[in-house]
PDB file of C-alpha atoms and ligand atoms in Angstrom:
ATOM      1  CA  UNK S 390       5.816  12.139   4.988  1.00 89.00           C
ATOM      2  CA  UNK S 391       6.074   9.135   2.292  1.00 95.00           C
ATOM      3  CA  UNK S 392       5.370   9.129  -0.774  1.00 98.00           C
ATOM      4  CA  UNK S 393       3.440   5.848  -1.314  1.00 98.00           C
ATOM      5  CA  UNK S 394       2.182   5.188  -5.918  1.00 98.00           C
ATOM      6  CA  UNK S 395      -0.773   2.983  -6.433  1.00 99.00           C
ATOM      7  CA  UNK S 396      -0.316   0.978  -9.471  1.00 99.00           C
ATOM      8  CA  UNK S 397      -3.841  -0.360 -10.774  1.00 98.00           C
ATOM      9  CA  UNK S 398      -3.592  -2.928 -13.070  1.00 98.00           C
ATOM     10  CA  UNK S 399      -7.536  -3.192 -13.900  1.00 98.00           C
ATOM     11  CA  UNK S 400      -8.267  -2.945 -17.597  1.00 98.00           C
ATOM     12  CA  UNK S 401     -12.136  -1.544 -16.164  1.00 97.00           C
ATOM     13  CA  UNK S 402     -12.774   2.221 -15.416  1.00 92.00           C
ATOM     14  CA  UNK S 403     -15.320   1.695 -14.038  1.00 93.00           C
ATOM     15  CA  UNK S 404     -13.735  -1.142 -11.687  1.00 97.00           C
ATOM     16  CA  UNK S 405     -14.918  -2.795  -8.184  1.00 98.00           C
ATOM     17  CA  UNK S 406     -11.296  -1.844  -7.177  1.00 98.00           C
ATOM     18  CA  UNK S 407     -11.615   1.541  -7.833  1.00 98.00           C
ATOM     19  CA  UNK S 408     -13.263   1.556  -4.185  1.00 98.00           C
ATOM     20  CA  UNK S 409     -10.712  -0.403  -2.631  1.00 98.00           C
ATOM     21  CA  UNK S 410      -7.905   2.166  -3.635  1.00 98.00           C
ATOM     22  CA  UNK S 411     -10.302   5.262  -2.879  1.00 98.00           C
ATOM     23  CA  UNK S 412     -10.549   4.229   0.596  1.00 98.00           C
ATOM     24  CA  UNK S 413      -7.141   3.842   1.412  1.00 98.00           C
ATOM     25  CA  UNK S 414      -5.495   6.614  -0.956  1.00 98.00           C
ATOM     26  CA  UNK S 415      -7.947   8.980   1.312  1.00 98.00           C
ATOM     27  CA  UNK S 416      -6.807   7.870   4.715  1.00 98.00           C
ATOM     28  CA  UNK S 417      -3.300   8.541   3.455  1.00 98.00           C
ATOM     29  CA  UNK S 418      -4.051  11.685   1.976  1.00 98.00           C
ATOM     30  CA  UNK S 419      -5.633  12.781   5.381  1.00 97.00           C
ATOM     31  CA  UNK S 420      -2.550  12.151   7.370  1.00 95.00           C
ATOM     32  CA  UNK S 421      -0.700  13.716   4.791  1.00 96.00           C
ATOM     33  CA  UNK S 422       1.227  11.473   2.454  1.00 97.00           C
ATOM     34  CA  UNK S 423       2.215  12.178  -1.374  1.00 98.00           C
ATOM     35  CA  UNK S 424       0.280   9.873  -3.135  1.00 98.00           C
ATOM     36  CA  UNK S 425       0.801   9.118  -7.229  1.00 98.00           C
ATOM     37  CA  UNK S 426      -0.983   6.607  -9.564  1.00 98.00           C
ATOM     38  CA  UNK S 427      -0.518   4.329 -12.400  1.00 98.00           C
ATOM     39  CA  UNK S 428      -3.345   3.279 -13.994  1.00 98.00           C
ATOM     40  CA  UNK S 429      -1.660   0.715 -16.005  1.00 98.00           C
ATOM     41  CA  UNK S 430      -4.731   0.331 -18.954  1.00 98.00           C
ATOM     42  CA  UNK S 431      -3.755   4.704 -19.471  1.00 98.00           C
ATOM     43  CA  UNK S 432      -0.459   3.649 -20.630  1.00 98.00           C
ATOM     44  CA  UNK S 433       0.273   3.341 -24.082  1.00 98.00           C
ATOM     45  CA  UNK S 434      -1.051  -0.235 -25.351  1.00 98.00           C
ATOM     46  CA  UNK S 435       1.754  -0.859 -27.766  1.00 98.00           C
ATOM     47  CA  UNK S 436       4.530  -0.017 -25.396  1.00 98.00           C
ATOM     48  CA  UNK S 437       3.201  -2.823 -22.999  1.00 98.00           C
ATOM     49  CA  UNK S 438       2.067  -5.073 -25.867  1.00 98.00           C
ATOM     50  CA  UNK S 439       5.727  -4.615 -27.430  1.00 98.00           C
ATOM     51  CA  UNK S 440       7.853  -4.481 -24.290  1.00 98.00           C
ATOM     52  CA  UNK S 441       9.144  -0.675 -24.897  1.00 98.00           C
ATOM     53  CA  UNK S 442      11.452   0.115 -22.229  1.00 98.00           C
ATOM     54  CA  UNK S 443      11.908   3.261 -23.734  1.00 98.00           C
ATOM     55  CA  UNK S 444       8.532   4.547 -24.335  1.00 98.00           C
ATOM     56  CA  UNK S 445       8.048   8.286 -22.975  1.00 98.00           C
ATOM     57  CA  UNK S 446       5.179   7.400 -20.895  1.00 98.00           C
ATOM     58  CA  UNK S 447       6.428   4.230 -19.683  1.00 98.00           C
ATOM     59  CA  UNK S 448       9.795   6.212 -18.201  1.00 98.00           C
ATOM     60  CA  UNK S 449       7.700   8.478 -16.662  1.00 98.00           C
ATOM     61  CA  UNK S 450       5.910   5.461 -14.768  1.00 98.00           C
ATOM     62  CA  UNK S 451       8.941   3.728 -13.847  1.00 98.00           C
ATOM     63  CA  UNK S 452      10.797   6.854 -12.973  1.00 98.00           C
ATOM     64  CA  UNK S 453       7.070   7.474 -10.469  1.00 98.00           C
ATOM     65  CA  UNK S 454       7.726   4.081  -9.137  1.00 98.00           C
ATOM     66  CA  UNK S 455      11.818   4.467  -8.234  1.00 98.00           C
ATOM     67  CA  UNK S 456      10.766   7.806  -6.288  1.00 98.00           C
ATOM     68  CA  UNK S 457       8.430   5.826  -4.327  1.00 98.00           C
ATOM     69  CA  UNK S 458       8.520   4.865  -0.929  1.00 97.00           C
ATOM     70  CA  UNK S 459       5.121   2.221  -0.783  1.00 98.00           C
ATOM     71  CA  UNK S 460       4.133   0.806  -3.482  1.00 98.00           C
ATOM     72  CA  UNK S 461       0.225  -0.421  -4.021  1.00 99.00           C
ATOM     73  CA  UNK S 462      -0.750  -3.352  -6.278  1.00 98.00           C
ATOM     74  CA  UNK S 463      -3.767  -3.491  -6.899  1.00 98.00           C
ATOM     75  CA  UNK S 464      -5.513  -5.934  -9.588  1.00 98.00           C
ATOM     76  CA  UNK S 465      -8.779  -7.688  -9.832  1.00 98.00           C
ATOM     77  CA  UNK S 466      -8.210 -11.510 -10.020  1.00 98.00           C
ATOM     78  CA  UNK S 467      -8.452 -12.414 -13.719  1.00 98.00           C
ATOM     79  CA  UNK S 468      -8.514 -16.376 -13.994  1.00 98.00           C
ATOM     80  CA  UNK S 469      -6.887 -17.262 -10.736  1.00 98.00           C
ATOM     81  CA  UNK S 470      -3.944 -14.287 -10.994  1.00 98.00           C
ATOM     82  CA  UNK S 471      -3.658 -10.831 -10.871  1.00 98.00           C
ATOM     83  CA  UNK S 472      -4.278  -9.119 -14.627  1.00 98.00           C
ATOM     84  CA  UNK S 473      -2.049  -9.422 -18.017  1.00 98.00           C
ATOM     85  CA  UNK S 474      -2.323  -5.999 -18.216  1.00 98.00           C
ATOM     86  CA  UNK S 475      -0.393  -5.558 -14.735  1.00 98.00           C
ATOM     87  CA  UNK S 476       2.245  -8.235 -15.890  1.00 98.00           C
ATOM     88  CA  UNK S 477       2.842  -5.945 -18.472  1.00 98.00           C
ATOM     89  CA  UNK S 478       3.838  -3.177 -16.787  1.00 98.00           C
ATOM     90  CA  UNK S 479       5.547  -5.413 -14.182  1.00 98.00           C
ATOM     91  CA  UNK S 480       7.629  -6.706 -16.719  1.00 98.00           C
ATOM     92  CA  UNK S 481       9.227  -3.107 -17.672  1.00 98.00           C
ATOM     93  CA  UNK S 482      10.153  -2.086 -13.954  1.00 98.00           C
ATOM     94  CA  UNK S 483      14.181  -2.714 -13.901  1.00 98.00           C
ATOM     95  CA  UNK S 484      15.572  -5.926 -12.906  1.00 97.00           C
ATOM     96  CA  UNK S 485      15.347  -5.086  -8.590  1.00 97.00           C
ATOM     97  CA  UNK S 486      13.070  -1.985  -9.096  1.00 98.00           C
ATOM     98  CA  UNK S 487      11.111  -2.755  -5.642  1.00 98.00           C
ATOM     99  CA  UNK S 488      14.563  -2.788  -3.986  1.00 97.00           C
ATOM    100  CA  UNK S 489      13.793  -1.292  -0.950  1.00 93.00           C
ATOM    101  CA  UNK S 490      10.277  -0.565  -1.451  1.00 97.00           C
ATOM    102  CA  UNK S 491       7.017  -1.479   0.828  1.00 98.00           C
ATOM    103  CA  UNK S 492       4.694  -3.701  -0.831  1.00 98.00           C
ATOM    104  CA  UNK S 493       0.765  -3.604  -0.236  1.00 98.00           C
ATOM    105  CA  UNK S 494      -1.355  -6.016  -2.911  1.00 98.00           C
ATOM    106  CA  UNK S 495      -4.915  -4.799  -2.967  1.00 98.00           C
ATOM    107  CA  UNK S 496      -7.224  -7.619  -4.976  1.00 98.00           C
ATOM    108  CA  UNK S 497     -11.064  -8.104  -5.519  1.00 98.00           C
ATOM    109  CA  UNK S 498     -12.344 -11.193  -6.937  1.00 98.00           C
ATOM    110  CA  UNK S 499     -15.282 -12.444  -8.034  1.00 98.00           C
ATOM    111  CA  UNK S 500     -15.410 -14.931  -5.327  1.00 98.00           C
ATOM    112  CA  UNK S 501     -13.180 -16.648  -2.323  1.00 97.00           C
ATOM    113  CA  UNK S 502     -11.841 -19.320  -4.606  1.00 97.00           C
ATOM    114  CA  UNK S 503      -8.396 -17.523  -5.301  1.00 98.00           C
ATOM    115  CA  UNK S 504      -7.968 -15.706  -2.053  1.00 96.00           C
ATOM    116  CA  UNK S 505      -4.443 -17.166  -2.130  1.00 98.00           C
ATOM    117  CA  UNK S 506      -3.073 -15.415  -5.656  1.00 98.00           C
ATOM    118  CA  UNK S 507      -1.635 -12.641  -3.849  1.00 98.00           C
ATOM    119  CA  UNK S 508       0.810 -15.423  -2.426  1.00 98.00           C
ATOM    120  CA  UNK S 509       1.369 -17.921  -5.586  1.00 98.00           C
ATOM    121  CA  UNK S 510       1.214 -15.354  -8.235  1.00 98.00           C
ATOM    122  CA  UNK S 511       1.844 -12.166  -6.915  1.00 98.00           C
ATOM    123  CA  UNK S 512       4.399 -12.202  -4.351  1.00 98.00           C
ATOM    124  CA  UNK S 513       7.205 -14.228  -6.063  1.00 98.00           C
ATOM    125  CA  UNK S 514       6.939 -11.621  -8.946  1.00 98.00           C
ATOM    126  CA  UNK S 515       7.652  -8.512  -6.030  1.00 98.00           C
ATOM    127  CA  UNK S 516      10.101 -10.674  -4.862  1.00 98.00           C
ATOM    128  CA  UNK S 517      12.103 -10.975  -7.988  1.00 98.00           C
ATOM    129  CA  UNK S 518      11.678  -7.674  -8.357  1.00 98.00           C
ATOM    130  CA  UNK S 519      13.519  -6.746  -4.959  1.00 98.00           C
ATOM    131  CA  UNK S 520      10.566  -6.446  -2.610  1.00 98.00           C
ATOM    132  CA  UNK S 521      11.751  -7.690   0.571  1.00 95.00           C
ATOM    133  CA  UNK S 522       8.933  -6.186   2.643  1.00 97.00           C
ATOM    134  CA  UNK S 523       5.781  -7.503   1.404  1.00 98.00           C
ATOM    135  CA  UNK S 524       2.518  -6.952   3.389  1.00 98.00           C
ATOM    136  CA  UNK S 525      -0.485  -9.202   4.084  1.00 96.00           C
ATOM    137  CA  UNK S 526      -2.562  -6.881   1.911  1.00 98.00           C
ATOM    138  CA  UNK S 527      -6.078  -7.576   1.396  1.00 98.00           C
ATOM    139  CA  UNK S 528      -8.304  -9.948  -0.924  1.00 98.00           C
ATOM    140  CA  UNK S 529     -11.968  -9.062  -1.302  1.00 98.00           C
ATOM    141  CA  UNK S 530     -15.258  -9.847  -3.227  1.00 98.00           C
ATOM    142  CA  UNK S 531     -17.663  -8.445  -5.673  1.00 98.00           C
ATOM    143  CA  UNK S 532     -19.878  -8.424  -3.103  1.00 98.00           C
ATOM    144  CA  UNK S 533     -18.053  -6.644  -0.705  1.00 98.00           C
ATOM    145  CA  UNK S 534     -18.480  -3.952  -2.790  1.00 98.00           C
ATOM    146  CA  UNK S 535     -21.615  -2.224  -4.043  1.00 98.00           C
ATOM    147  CA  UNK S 536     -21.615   0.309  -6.829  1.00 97.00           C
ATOM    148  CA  UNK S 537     -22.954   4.133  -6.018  1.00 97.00           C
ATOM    149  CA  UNK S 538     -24.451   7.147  -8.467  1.00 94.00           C
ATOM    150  CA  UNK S 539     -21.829   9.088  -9.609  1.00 92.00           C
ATOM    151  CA  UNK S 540     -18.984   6.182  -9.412  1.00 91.00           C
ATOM    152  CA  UNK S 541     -18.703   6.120  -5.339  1.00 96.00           C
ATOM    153  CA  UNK S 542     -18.584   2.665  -3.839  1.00 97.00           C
ATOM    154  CA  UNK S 543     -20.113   1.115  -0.665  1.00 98.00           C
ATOM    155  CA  UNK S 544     -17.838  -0.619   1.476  1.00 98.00           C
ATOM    156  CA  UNK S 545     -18.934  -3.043   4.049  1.00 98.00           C
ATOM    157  CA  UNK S 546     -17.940  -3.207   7.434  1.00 98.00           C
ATOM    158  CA  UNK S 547     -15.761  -6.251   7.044  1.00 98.00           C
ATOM    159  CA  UNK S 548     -13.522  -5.020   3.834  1.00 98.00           C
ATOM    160  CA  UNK S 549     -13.370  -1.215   5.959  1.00 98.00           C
ATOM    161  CA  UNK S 550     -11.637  -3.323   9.085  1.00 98.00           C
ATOM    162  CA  UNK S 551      -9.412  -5.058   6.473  1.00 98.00           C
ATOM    163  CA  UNK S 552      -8.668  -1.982   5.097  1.00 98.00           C
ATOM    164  CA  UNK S 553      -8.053  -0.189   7.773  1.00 98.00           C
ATOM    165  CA  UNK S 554      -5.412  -2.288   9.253  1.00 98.00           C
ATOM    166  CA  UNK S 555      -3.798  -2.790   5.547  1.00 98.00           C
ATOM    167  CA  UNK S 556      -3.630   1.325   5.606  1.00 98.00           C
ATOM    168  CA  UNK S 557      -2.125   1.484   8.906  1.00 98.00           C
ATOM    169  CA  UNK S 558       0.284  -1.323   8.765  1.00 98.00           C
ATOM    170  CA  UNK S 559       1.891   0.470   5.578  1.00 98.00           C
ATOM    171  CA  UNK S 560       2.357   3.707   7.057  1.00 98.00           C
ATOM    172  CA  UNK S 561       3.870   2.282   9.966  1.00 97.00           C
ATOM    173  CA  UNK S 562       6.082   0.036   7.872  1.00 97.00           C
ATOM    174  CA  UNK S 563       7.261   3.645   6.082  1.00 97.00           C
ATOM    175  CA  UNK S 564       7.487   4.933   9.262  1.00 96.00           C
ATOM    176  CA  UNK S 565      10.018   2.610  10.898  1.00 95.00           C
ATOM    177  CA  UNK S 566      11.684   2.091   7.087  1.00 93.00           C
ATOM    178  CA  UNK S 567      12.212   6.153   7.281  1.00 93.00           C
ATOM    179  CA  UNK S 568      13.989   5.715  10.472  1.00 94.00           C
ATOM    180  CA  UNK S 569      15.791   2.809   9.260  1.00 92.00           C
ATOM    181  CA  UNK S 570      17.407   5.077   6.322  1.00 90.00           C
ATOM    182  CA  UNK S 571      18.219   8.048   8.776  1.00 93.00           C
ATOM    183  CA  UNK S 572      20.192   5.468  10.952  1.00 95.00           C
ATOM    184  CA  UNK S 573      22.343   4.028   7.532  1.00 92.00           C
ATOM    185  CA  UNK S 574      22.695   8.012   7.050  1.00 94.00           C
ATOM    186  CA  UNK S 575      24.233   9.024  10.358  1.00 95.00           C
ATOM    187  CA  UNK S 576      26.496   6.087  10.494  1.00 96.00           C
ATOM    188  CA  UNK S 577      27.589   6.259   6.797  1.00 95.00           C
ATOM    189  CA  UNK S 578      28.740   9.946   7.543  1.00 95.00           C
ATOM    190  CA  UNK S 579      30.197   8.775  10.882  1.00 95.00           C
ATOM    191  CA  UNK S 580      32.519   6.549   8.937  1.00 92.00           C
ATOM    192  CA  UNK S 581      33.046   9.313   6.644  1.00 87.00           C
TER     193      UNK S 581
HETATM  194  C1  FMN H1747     -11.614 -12.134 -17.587  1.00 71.40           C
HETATM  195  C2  FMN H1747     -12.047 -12.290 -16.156  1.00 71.40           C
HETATM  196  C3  FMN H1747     -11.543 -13.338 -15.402  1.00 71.40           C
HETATM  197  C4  FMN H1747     -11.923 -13.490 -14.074  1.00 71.40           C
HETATM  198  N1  FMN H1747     -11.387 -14.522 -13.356  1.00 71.40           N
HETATM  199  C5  FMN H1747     -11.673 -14.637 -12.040  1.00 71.40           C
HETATM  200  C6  FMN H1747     -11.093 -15.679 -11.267  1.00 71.40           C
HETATM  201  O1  FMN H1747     -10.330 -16.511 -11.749  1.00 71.40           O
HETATM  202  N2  FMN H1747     -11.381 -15.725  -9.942  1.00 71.40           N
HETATM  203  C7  FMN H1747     -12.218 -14.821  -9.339  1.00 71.40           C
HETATM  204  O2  FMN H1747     -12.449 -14.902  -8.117  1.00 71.40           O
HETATM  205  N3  FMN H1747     -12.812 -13.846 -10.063  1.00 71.40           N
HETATM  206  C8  FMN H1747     -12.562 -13.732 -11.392  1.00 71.40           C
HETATM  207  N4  FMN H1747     -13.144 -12.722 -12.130  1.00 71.40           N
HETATM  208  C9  FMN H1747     -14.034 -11.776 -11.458  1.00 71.40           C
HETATM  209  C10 FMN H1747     -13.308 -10.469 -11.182  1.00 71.40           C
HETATM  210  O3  FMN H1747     -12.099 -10.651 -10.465  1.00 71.40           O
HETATM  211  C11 FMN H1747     -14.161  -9.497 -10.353  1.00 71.40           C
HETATM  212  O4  FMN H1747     -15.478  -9.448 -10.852  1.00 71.40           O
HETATM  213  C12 FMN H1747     -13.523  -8.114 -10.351  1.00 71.40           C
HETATM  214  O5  FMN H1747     -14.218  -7.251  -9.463  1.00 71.40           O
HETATM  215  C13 FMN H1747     -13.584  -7.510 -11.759  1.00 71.40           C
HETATM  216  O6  FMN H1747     -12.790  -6.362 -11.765  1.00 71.40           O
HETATM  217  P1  FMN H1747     -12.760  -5.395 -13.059  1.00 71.40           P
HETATM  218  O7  FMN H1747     -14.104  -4.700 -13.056  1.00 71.40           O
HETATM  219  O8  FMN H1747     -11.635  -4.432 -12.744  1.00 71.40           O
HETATM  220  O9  FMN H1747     -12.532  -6.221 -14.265  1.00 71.40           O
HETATM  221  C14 FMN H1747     -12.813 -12.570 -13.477  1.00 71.40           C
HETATM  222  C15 FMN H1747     -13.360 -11.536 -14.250  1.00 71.40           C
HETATM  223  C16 FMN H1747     -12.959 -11.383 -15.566  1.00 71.40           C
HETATM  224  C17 FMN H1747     -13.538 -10.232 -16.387  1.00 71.40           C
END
């Protein structure tokens, strides 16, 4: 089983997005998979604000995010990108620290209007940052989802399909990317 961290770069607790990553973290959960999070706006404020690599709590993160397998970003869109706060944290991962790594971006936005940041702003950033398998992910809308008692969301139909594909293509992605590693095993200790 993988071990797939959701990084959430929303500065809201009581976020839209918060439903987005429910629904998928308990699909995963269900067929079994370690799953860790980094709520970036948890993290201390002056170790992002100041760039402190060495921060306790900002090791920790990184060191959650090297021991990863998948790696969720998730971020509402905050004027046509993903969140400063997420930058942030970006910024402190080591130089190819998504070397390896599967990426799935998870955005809400207040509208259609910047369905395309994951591409322009998002994916260059995973890409300097190693991230060489980068999936579709999925954009939605406000209105997409609707805010329960007691801090459950209501999906709708449409952003359940989207998710549910998003879900599936990542674990499949591990999947094959498990079997991928096993293979560079066995024929690194061949040549041994
Ligand atoms: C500061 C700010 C900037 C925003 N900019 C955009 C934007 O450029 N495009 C968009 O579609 N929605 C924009 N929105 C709407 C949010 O993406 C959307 O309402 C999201 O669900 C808010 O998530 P949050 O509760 O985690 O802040 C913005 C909202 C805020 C607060």
């Amino acid at each position: 089983m993988s071990h797939i961290v959701i990084i959430s770069g929303s500065p809201t607790p009581g976020s839209r997005l918060n439903g987005l990553i429910n629904y998928v973290e308990s699909k995963w959960v269900a067929d079994g998979h370690k799953i860790s999070h980094i709520r970036v706006a948890d993290l201390p404020a002056e170790a992002l604000l100041h760039a402190k690599f060495g921060d306790e709590a900002i090791v920790k993160a990184v060191g959650v995010v090297a021991e990863a397998d998948g790696v969720v970003i998730a971020s509402p869109v905050y004027k046509a990108s993903y969140t400063g706060v997420l930058k942030a944290f970006l910024d402190l991962l080591p130089q190819t620290g998504l070397r390896d790594k599967i990426a799935l971006p998870l955005f809400i936005g207040g509208s259609l209007a910047h369905l395309l940041a994951i591409d322009y702003s998002l994916k260059p950033v995973l890409n300097a940052l190693g991230a060489r398998n980068i999936l579709g992910g999925v954009y939605a809308v406000d209105q997409w989802v609707e805010r329960l008692e007691g801090g459950e969301h209501g999906l709708s139909p449409e952003l359940l399909l989207r998710l549910d594909a998003s879900a599936a293509q990542l674990v499949e992605e591990l999947h094959w990317h498990e079997l991928k590693l096993q293979e560079k095993a066995k024929t690194a200790a061949a040549e041994q």
